[in-house]
Coordinates of C-alpha atoms in Angstrom, one line a residue:
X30 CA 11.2 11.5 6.0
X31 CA 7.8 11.1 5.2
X32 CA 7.0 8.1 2.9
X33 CA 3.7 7.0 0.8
X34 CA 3.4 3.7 0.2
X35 CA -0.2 1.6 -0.2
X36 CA -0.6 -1.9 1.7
X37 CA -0.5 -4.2 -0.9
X38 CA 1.9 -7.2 0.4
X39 CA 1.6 -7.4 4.7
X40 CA 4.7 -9.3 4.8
X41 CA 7.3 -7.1 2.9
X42 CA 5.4 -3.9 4.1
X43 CA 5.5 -4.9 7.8
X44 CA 9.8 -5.3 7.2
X45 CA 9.7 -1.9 5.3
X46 CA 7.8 -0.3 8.3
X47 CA 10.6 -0.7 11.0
X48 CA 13.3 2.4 9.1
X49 CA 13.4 5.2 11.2
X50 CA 10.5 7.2 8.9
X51 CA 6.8 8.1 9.2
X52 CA 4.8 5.5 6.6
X53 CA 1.4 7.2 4.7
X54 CA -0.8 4.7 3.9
X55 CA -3.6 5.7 1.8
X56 CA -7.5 4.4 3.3
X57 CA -10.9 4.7 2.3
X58 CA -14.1 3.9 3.7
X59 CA -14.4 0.9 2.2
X60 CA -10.5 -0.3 2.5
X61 CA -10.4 -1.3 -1.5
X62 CA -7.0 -2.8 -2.9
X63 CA -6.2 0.9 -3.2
X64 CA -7.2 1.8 0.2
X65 CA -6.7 -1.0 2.8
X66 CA -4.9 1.7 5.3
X67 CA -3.0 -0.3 8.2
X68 CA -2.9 -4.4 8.2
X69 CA -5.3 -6.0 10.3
X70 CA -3.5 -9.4 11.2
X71 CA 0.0 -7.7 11.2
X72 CA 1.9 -5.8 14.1
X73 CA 2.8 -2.0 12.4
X74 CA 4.3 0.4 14.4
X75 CA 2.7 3.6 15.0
X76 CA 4.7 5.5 12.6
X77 CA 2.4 4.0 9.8
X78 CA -0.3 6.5 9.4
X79 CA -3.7 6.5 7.5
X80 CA -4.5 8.9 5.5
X81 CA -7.7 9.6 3.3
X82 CA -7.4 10.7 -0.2
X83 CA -8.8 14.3 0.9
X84 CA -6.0 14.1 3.4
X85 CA -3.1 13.5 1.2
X86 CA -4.1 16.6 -0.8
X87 CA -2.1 18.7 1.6
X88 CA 0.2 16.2 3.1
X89 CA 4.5 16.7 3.3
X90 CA 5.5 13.7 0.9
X91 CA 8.8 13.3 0.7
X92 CA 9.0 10.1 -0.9
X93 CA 6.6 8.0 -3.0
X94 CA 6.9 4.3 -3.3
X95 CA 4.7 2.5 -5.9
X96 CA 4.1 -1.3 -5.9
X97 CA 1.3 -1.3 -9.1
X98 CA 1.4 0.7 -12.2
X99 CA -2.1 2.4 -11.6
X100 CA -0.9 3.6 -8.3
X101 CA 1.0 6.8 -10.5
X102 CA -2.4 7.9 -11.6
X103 CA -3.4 7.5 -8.3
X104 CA -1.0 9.5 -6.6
X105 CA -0.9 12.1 -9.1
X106 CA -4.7 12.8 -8.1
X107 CA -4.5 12.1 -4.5
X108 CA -1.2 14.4 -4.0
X109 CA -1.9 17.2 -6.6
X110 CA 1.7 16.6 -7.5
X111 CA 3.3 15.0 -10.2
X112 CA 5.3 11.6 -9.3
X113 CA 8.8 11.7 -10.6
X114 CA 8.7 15.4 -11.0
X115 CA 7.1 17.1 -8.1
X116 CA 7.8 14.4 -5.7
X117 CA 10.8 11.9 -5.9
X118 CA 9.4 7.7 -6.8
X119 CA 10.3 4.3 -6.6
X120 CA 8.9 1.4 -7.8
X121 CA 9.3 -1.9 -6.1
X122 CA 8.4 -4.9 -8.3
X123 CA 7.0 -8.1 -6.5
X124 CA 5.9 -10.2 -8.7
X125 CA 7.3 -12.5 -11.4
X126 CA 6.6 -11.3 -15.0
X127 CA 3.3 -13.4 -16.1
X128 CA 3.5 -13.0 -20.1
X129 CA 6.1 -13.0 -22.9
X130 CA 8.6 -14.8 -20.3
X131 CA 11.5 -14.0 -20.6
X132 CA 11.1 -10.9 -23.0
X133 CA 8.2 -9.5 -21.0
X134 CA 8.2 -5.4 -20.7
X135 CA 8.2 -4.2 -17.0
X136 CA 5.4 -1.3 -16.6
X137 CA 8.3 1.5 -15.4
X138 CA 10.3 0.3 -18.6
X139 CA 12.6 3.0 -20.5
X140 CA 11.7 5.7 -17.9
X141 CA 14.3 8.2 -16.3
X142 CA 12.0 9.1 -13.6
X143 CA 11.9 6.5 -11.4
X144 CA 13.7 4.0 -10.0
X145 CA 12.8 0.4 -10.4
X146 CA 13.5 -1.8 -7.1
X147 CA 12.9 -5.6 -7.5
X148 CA 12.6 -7.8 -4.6
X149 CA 14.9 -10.3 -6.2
X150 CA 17.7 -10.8 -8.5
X151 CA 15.5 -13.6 -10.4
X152 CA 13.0 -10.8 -10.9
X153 CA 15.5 -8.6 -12.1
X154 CA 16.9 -11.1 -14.5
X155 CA 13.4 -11.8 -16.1
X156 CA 11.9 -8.5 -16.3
X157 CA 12.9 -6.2 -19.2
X158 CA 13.4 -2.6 -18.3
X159 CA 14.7 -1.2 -20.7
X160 CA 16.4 2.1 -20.2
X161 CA 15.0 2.6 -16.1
X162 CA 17.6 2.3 -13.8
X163 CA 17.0 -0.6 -11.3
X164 CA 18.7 -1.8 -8.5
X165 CA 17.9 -4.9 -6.0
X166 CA 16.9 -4.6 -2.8
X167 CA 16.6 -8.2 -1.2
X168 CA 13.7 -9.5 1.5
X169 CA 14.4 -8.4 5.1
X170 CA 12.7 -10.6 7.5
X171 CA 11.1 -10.0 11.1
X172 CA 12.6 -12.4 13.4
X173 CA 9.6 -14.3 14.7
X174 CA 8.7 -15.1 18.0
X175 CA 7.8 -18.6 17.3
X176 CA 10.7 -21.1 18.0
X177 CA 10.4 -24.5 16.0
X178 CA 9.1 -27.8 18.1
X179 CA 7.3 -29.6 15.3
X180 CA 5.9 -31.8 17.8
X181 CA 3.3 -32.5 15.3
X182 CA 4.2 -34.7 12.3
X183 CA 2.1 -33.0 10.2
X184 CA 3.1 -30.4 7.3
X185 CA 2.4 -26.9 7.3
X186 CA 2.0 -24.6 4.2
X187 CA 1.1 -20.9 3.8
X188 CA -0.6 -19.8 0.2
X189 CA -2.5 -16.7 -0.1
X190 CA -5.7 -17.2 -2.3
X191 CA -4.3 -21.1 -3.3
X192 CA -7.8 -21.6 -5.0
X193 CA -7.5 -18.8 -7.6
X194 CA -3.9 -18.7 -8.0
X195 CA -4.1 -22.5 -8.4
X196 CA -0.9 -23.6 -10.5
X197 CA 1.1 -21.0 -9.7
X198 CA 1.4 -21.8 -6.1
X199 CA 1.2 -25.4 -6.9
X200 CA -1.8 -25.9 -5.3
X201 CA -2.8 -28.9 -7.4
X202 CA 0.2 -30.3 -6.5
X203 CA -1.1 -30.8 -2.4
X204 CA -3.2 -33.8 -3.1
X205 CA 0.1 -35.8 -3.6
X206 CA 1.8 -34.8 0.0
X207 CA -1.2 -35.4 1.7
X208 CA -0.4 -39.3 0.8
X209 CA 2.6 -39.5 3.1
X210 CA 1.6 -37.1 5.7
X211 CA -1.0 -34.9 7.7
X212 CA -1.5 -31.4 6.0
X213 CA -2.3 -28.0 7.1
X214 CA -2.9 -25.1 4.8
X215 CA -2.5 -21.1 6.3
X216 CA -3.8 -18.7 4.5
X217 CA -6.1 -16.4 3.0
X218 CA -8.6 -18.2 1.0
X219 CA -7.6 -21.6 2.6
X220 CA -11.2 -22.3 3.5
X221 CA -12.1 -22.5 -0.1
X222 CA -10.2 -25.5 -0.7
X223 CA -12.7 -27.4 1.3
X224 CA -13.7 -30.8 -0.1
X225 CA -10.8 -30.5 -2.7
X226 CA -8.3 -32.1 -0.3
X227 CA -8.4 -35.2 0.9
X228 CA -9.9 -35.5 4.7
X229 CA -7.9 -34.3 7.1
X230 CA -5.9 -31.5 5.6
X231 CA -6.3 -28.8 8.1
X232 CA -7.3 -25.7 6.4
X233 CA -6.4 -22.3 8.2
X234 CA -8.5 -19.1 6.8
X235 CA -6.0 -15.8 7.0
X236 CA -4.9 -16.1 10.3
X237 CA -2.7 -13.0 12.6
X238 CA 0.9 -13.5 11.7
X239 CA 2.0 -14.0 15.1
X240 CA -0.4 -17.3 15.3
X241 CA 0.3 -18.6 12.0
X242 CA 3.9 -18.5 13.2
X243 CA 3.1 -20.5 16.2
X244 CA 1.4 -23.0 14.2
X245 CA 3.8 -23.5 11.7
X246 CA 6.8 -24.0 14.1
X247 CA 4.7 -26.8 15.7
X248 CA 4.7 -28.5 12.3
X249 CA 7.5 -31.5 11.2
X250 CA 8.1 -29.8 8.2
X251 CA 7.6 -26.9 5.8
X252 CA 6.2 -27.2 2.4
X253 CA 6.8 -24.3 -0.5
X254 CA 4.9 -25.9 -4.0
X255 CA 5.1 -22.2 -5.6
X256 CA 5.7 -22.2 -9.2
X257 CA 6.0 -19.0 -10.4
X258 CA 6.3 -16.4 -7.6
X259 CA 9.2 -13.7 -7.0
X260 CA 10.3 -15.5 -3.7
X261 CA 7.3 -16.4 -1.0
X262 CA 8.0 -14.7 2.4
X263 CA 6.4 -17.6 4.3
X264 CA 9.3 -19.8 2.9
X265 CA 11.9 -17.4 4.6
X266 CA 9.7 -16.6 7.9
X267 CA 9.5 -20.8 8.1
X268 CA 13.4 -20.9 7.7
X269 CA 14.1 -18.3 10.4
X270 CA 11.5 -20.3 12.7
X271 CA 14.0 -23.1 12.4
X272 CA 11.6 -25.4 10.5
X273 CA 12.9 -27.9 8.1
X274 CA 11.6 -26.7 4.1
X275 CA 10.4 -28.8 1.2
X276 CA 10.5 -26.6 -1.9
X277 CA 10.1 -26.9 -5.6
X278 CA 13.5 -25.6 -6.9
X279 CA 12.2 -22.6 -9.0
X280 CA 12.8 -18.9 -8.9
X281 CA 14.6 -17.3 -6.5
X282 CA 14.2 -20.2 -3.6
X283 CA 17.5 -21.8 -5.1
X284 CA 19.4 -19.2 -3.8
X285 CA 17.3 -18.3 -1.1
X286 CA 17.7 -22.2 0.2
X287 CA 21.3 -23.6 0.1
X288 CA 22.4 -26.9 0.1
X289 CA 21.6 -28.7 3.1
X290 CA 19.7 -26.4 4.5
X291 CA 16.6 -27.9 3.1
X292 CA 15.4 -30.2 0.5
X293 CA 14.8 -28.4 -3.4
X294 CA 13.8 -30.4 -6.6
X295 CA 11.4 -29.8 -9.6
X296 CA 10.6 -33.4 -9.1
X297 CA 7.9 -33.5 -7.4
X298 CA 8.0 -37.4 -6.5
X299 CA 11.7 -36.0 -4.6
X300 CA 9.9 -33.6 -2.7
X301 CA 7.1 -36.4 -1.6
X302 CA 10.2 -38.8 -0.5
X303 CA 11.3 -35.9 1.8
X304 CA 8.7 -35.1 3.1
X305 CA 8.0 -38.5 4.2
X306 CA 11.7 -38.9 5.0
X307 CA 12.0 -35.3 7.6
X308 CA 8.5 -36.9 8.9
X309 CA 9.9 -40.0 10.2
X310 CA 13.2 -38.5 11.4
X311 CA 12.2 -35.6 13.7
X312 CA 16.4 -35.4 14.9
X313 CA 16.9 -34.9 11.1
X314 CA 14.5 -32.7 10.5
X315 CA 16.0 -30.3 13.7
X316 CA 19.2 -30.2 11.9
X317 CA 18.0 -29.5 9.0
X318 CA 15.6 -26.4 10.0
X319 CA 19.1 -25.5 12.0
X320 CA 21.2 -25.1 9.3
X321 CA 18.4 -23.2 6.9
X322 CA 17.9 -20.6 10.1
X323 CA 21.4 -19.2 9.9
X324 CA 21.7 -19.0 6.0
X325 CA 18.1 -16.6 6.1
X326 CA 19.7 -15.1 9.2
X327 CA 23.1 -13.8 7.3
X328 CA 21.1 -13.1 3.8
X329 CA 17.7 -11.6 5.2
X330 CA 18.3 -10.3 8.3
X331 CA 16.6 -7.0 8.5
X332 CA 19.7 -4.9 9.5
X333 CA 20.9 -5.4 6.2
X334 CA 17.2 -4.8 4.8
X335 CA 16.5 -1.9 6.3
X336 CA 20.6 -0.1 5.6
X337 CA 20.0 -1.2 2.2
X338 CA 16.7 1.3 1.6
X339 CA 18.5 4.0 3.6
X340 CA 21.1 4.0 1.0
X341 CA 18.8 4.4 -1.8
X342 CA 16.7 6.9 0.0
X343 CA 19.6 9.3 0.3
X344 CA 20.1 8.9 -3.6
X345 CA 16.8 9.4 -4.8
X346 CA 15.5 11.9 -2.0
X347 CA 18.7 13.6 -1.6
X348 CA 17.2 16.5 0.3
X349 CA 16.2 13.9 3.0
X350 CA 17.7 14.0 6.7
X351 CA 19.9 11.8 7.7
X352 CA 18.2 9.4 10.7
X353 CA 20.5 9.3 13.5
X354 CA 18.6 5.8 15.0
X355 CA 16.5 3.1 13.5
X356 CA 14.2 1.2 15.3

């Protein structure tokens, strides 16, 4: 089957890019949020292929997947087709709702021509769709090649644009970890945060996934301040390292972190104390990241991912051919 998606979150897309199909990712010359073809930090296989918009004009679609609501406008003009009509369409929701919580209207709401995936059943419970079908479709994680050490009592935390995005991924909440221990911020925008931090938070500007899972697994401990996201794919990628996590207990990390398999609070002074506590007890801290490995290992292995979007595939694109091997 051949499947047009646009590269909007690296992580999830990199997972969604090892079924047995040919990926269409829209680019443009200046690679736009609407046009950022193939991931430059991540490993995708060559069975994602960039197309231009001129390109897509005549292209076999099989499938569209949508990620933002202007994305249908999009698709409609760069296919000549009409989404949900011409061509079959999902929609895979990322993101927490942002307004009206918890009444807020999802974009796809009260539509029969597409289905709604969310990445989460916390999403699911907080986003009204009215009369859309919707189904969940947990996180599948990429077993990294990085194997936990944390050699370096020092804590490691990944936050995309953590300057901008501010409370929602707790950045202001940083300042108060950095009194018990060393910290080291990944990400893209990290660098921003310079001279907001106190001296000697290491600040890591977007770097290739394989080295910022090196880096992490060197670090005592993992820290997830986020707020208000759907569920942060650096918290499972730390857990299936093997590294010990710190998390504020919102969203869906409650589930996606079960007791003893890491530390979860929404007080923030608890979090501190274990921090400080998994800092001082490396042995702890092993068993710890241990036990948190095998519960992401039984709920987000990719296996299950990956079976889970074949089965919708064959609902919504019924016309599709069945793949006799995945990758």
């Amino acid at each position: 089957m051949r499947i047009l998606l646009w590269h909007v979150h690296a992580a999830w897309t990199t997972a969604f890019l090892q079924g047995p199909h040919t990926y269409l990712v829209p680019v443009t010359a200046e690679r736009g949020p609407y046009g950022r073809g193939r991931a430059q930090t991540y490993d995708w296989p060559a069975s994602c292929v960039e197309l231009t918009p001129a390109e897509l004009a005549g292209a076999d679609v099989d499938l569209v997947v949508l990620q933002r609501p202007e994305e249908w406008a999009l698709a409609a003009r760069w296919l000549r087709r009409i989404p949900g009509r011409d061509v079959p369409v999902v929609y895979v929701e990322h993101n927490t709702p942002r307004r009206d919580v918890p009444d807020s209207p999802h974009p796809m709401a009260d539509r029969d021509d597409v289905t709604l995936v969310h990445v989460s059943h916390f999403n699911d419970l907080f986003w009204n769709a009215g009369g859309t079908r919707t189904v969940v479709i947990e996180h599948g994680i990429c077993p990294p090649a990085a194997e936990y050490t944390g050699e370096l009592d020092r804590v490691g935390v990944a936050i995309n644009e953590p300057l901008r995005r501010w409370r929602v991924t707790g950045t202001d909440l940083l300042p108060r970890f950095c009194e018990v221990a060393g910290l080291d911020v990944f990400g893209i925008g990290a660098g921003r945060l310079r001279g907001l931090l106190p001296p000697g938070t290491g600040l890591y500007d977007d770097p290739p996934q394989h080295e910022l899972h090196r880096q992490l697994a060197r670090r005592r401990v993992y820290l997830h301040p986020m707020r208000w996201t759907s569920l942060g794919l650096s918290l499972l990628e730390a857990m299936m390292i093997g590294i010990p996590v710190v998390a504020l207990a919102t969203t869906e990390a409650v589930e996606a972190v079960p007791p003893q398999s890491g530390v979860l609070s929404t007080r923030v002074d608890t979090l501190v104390e274990a921090v400080r506590w998994l800092i001082k007890d490396p042995e702890t801290a092993t068993e710890v990241g241990s036990r948190g490995q095998a519960a992401v290992r039984a709920r987000y292995g990719l296996d299950r991912f990956l079976a889970a979007w074949e089965r919708l595939f064959k609902e919504v694109a019924p016309c599709m051919s069945t793949p006799s091997t995945a990758r």
